[in-house]
mmCIF file of C-alpha atoms in Angstrom:
data_model
loop_
_atom_site.group_PDB
_atom_site.id
_atom_site.type_symbol
_atom_site.label_atom_id
_atom_site.label_comp_id
_atom_site.label_asym_id
_atom_site.label_seq_id
_atom_site.Cartn_x
_atom_site.Cartn_y
_atom_site.Cartn_z
ATOM 1 C CA MET C 140 0.000 0.000 0.000
ATOM 2 C CA CYS C 141 2.923 2.367 0.629
ATOM 3 C CA TRP C 142 3.932 1.992 -3.011
ATOM 4 C CA LEU C 143 0.475 3.149 -4.074
ATOM 5 C CA GLY C 144 0.671 6.167 -1.777
ATOM 6 C CA ILE C 145 4.102 7.120 -3.071
ATOM 7 C CA LEU C 146 2.980 6.665 -6.665
ATOM 8 C CA ALA C 147 -0.175 8.732 -6.112
ATOM 9 C CA ALA C 148 1.740 11.572 -4.438
ATOM 10 C CA LEU C 149 4.447 11.568 -7.117
ATOM 11 C CA CYS C 150 1.799 11.659 -9.846
ATOM 12 C CA ALA C 151 -0.033 14.506 -8.128
ATOM 13 C CA VAL C 152 2.939 16.899 -8.195
ATOM 14 C CA PRO C 153 3.197 17.129 -12.018
ATOM 15 C CA LEU C 154 -0.586 17.370 -12.262
ATOM 16 C CA VAL C 155 -0.553 20.299 -9.844
ATOM 17 C CA PHE C 156 1.978 22.152 -11.973
ATOM 18 C CA HIS C 157 0.405 21.091 -15.276
ATOM 19 C CA GLN C 158 -3.132 22.104 -14.297
ATOM 20 C CA PRO C 159 -2.827 24.444 -11.302
ATOM 21 C CA ALA C 160 -6.273 25.908 -11.931
ATOM 22 C CA ARG C 161 -7.886 22.653 -10.723
ATOM 23 C CA LEU C 162 -6.253 22.927 -7.316
ATOM 24 C CA LEU C 163 -6.786 26.654 -7.070
ATOM 25 C CA ASP C 164 -10.479 26.303 -7.997
ATOM 26 C CA ALA C 165 -10.900 23.716 -5.246
ATOM 27 C CA VAL C 166 -9.761 26.070 -2.462
ATOM 28 C CA ASP C 167 -11.214 29.337 -1.254
ATOM 29 C CA ALA C 168 -9.651 32.567 -2.420
ATOM 30 C CA SER C 169 -8.915 33.354 1.232
ATOM 31 C CA VAL C 170 -6.628 30.307 1.426
ATOM 32 C CA VAL C 171 -4.693 31.529 -1.595
ATOM 33 C CA ALA C 172 -4.462 34.996 -0.041
ATOM 34 C CA ASP C 173 -3.277 33.546 3.291
ATOM 35 C CA HIS C 174 -0.310 31.958 1.521
ATOM 36 C CA GLY C 175 0.657 34.946 -0.580
ATOM 37 C CA ASP C 176 -0.373 34.066 -4.095
ATOM 38 C CA ALA C 177 -1.153 31.050 -6.282
ATOM 39 C CA PRO C 178 2.471 30.037 -7.031
ATOM 40 C CA HIS C 179 3.313 30.048 -3.312
ATOM 41 C CA LEU C 180 0.276 27.925 -2.525
ATOM 42 C CA LEU C 181 1.276 25.440 -5.223
ATOM 43 C CA LEU C 182 4.801 25.343 -3.824
ATOM 44 C CA HIS C 183 3.485 24.676 -0.296
ATOM 45 C CA PHE C 184 1.156 22.007 -1.647
ATOM 46 C CA SER C 185 4.035 20.309 -3.476
ATOM 47 C CA ALA C 186 6.246 20.509 -0.372
ATOM 48 C CA GLY C 187 3.515 18.751 1.596
ATOM 49 C CA LEU C 188 3.260 16.027 -1.025
ATOM 50 C CA LEU C 189 7.025 15.579 -1.006
ATOM 51 C CA ALA C 190 7.022 15.234 2.792
ATOM 52 C CA ILE C 191 4.332 12.557 2.506
ATOM 53 C CA VAL C 192 6.403 10.700 -0.107
ATOM 54 C CA VAL C 193 9.427 10.777 2.227
ATOM 55 C CA LEU C 194 7.278 9.501 5.119
ATOM 56 C CA LEU C 195 5.952 6.628 3.018
ATOM 57 C CA ALA C 196 9.441 5.793 1.720
ATOM 58 C CA LEU C 197 10.747 5.613 5.297
ATOM 59 C CA GLY C 198 7.861 3.282 6.066
ATOM 60 C CA LEU C 199 8.856 1.027 3.175
ATOM 61 C CA VAL C 200 12.461 0.848 4.372
ATOM 62 C CA PHE C 201 11.190 0.060 7.893
ATOM 63 C CA LEU C 202 9.020 -2.763 6.543
ATOM 64 C CA ARG C 203 11.944 -4.171 4.533
ATOM 65 C CA HIS C 204 14.052 -4.346 7.713
ATOM 66 C CA LEU C 205 11.147 -5.956 9.569
ATOM 67 C CA GLN C 206 10.756 -8.560 6.821
ATOM 68 C CA ARG C 207 14.462 -9.447 7.017
ATOM 69 C CA LEU C 208 14.288 -9.659 10.818
ATOM 70 C CA VAL C 209 11.305 -12.010 10.684
ATOM 71 C CA ARG C 210 13.036 -14.151 8.038
ATOM 72 C CA SER C 211 16.148 -14.424 10.228
ATOM 73 C CA VAL C 212 14.106 -15.392 13.287
ATOM 74 C CA ARG C 213 12.196 -17.956 11.235
ATOM 75 C CA GLU C 214 15.561 -19.520 10.279
ATOM 76 C CA GLN C 215 16.291 -20.013 14.004
ATOM 77 C CA GLN C 216 18.980 -17.317 14.123
ATOM 78 C CA PRO C 217 17.525 -14.405 16.083
ATOM 79 C CA PHE C 218 20.624 -13.345 18.014
ATOM 80 C CA THR C 219 22.966 -12.054 15.318
ATOM 81 C CA GLN C 220 24.753 -8.762 14.768
ATOM 82 C CA GLY C 221 22.645 -8.307 11.637
ATOM 83 C CA ASN C 222 19.426 -8.381 13.649
ATOM 84 C CA VAL C 223 20.859 -5.992 16.230
ATOM 85 C CA GLY C 224 21.694 -3.569 13.423
ATOM 86 C CA ARG C 225 18.260 -4.016 11.862
ATOM 87 C CA LEU C 226 16.496 -3.288 15.130
ATOM 88 C CA ARG C 227 18.583 -0.166 15.701
ATOM 89 C CA ARG C 228 17.922 1.054 12.156
ATOM 90 C CA MET C 229 14.231 0.329 12.621
ATOM 91 C CA ALA C 230 14.229 2.398 15.822
ATOM 92 C CA TRP C 231 15.921 5.340 14.070
ATOM 93 C CA LEU C 232 13.564 5.033 11.103
ATOM 94 C CA MET C 233 10.551 5.000 13.412
ATOM 95 C CA LEU C 234 11.888 8.067 15.220
ATOM 96 C CA ALA C 235 12.407 9.853 11.892
ATOM 97 C CA MET C 236 8.869 8.930 10.824
ATOM 98 C CA GLU C 237 7.443 10.256 14.100
ATOM 99 C CA VAL C 238 9.335 13.550 13.809
ATOM 100 C CA LEU C 239 8.322 13.914 10.155
ATOM 101 C CA SER C 240 4.729 13.106 11.053
ATOM 102 C CA ILE C 241 4.756 15.869 13.665
ATOM 103 C CA LEU C 242 6.228 18.313 11.136
ATOM 104 C CA ILE C 243 3.607 17.358 8.541
ATOM 105 C CA GLY C 244 0.888 17.859 11.150
ATOM 106 C CA VAL C 245 2.172 21.319 12.039
ATOM 107 C CA TYR C 246 2.569 22.166 8.362
ATOM 108 C CA SER C 247 -0.974 21.065 7.474
ATOM 109 C CA SER C 248 -2.369 23.053 10.413
ATOM 110 C CA TRP C 249 -0.496 26.098 9.158
ATOM 111 C CA MET C 250 -1.824 25.502 5.630
ATOM 112 C CA GLY C 251 -5.421 25.599 6.858
ATOM 113 C CA PRO C 252 -8.414 23.285 7.282
ATOM 114 C CA GLN C 253 -8.712 22.571 3.553
ATOM 115 C CA PHE C 254 -5.323 20.867 3.706
ATOM 116 C CA ALA C 255 -6.106 18.633 6.692
ATOM 117 C CA TRP C 256 -5.803 15.602 4.349
ATOM 118 C CA MET C 257 -2.057 16.239 4.396
ATOM 119 C CA GLU C 258 -1.860 15.140 8.029
ATOM 120 C CA VAL C 259 -1.398 11.471 7.165
ATOM 121 C CA GLY C 260 0.592 10.701 10.292
ATOM 122 C CA GLY C 261 -1.834 12.308 12.689
ATOM 123 C CA GLY C 262 0.768 14.538 14.306
ATOM 124 C CA MET C 263 2.455 13.508 17.536
ATOM 125 C CA SER C 264 1.742 9.973 18.659
ATOM 126 C CA ILE C 265 2.565 8.743 22.153
ATOM 127 C CA THR C 266 2.164 5.194 20.880
ATOM 128 C CA GLY C 267 4.755 5.828 18.159
ATOM 129 C CA LEU C 268 7.212 7.323 20.627
ATOM 130 C CA VAL C 269 6.756 4.332 22.948
ATOM 131 C CA ALA C 270 7.361 2.038 19.956
ATOM 132 C CA VAL C 271 10.631 3.873 19.250
ATOM 133 C CA LEU C 272 11.763 3.368 22.853
ATOM 134 C CA MET C 273 10.748 -0.296 22.744
ATOM 135 C CA LEU C 274 12.727 -0.855 19.541
ATOM 136 C CA PHE C 275 15.851 0.640 21.117
ATOM 137 C CA VAL C 276 15.370 -1.569 24.206
ATOM 138 C CA ILE C 277 14.774 -4.697 22.100
ATOM 139 C CA ALA C 278 17.889 -3.867 20.059
ATOM 140 C CA HIS C 279 19.886 -3.710 23.301
ATOM 141 C CA VAL C 280 18.392 -7.016 24.467
ATOM 142 C CA PHE C 281 19.348 -8.601 21.123
ATOM 143 C CA ALA C 282 22.874 -7.170 21.445
ATOM 144 C CA VAL C 283 23.250 -8.795 24.883
ATOM 145 C CA GLY C 284 21.735 -12.045 23.572
ATOM 146 C CA THR C 285 24.136 -12.002 20.628
ATOM 147 C CA ALA C 286 27.121 -11.510 22.952
ATOM 148 C CA MET C 287 25.928 -14.368 25.175
ATOM 149 C CA ARG C 288 25.438 -16.646 22.146
ATOM 150 C CA GLU C 289 28.928 -15.805 20.844
ATOM 151 C CA ASP C 290 30.418 -16.542 24.300
ATOM 152 C CA LEU C 291 28.545 -19.845 24.447
ATOM 153 C CA ASP C 292 29.731 -20.771 20.950
ATOM 154 C CA GLY C 293 33.301 -19.975 22.020
ATOM 155 C CA VAL C 294 33.016 -22.239 25.079
ATOM 156 C CA VAL C 295 31.546 -25.203 23.238
#
């Protein structure tokens, strides 16, 4: 589904610049005036779309790391340096997605109520921040487990 979102947002940017009248007709004149003029509104709109594309791309990278982690665990090798690295990268990706989601939320609020659709991440999420902390903790647990497994392999 992320691919569809990225594709839709990337297709929307050229359409906005090819037929800007469609977007400008869909918003009140006061919204255009609040953002200076039509070219500035189109630029802000495109910046919002680009931020959404980046958020979705980060989500795809996160899911790729999760898929590799699950595959490794399924192969009975959970405690490896590769999985520790994946979990740490997943934590940093999740943190980046949370920060970007907050920025998109602030940006869409600044843009006005007609651009509320831009707030795909819902702004700040306590659940997301807890998930980031949990990923960092799980990465540390996997690092300790990996060290213990390596010590055990060295003894045997």
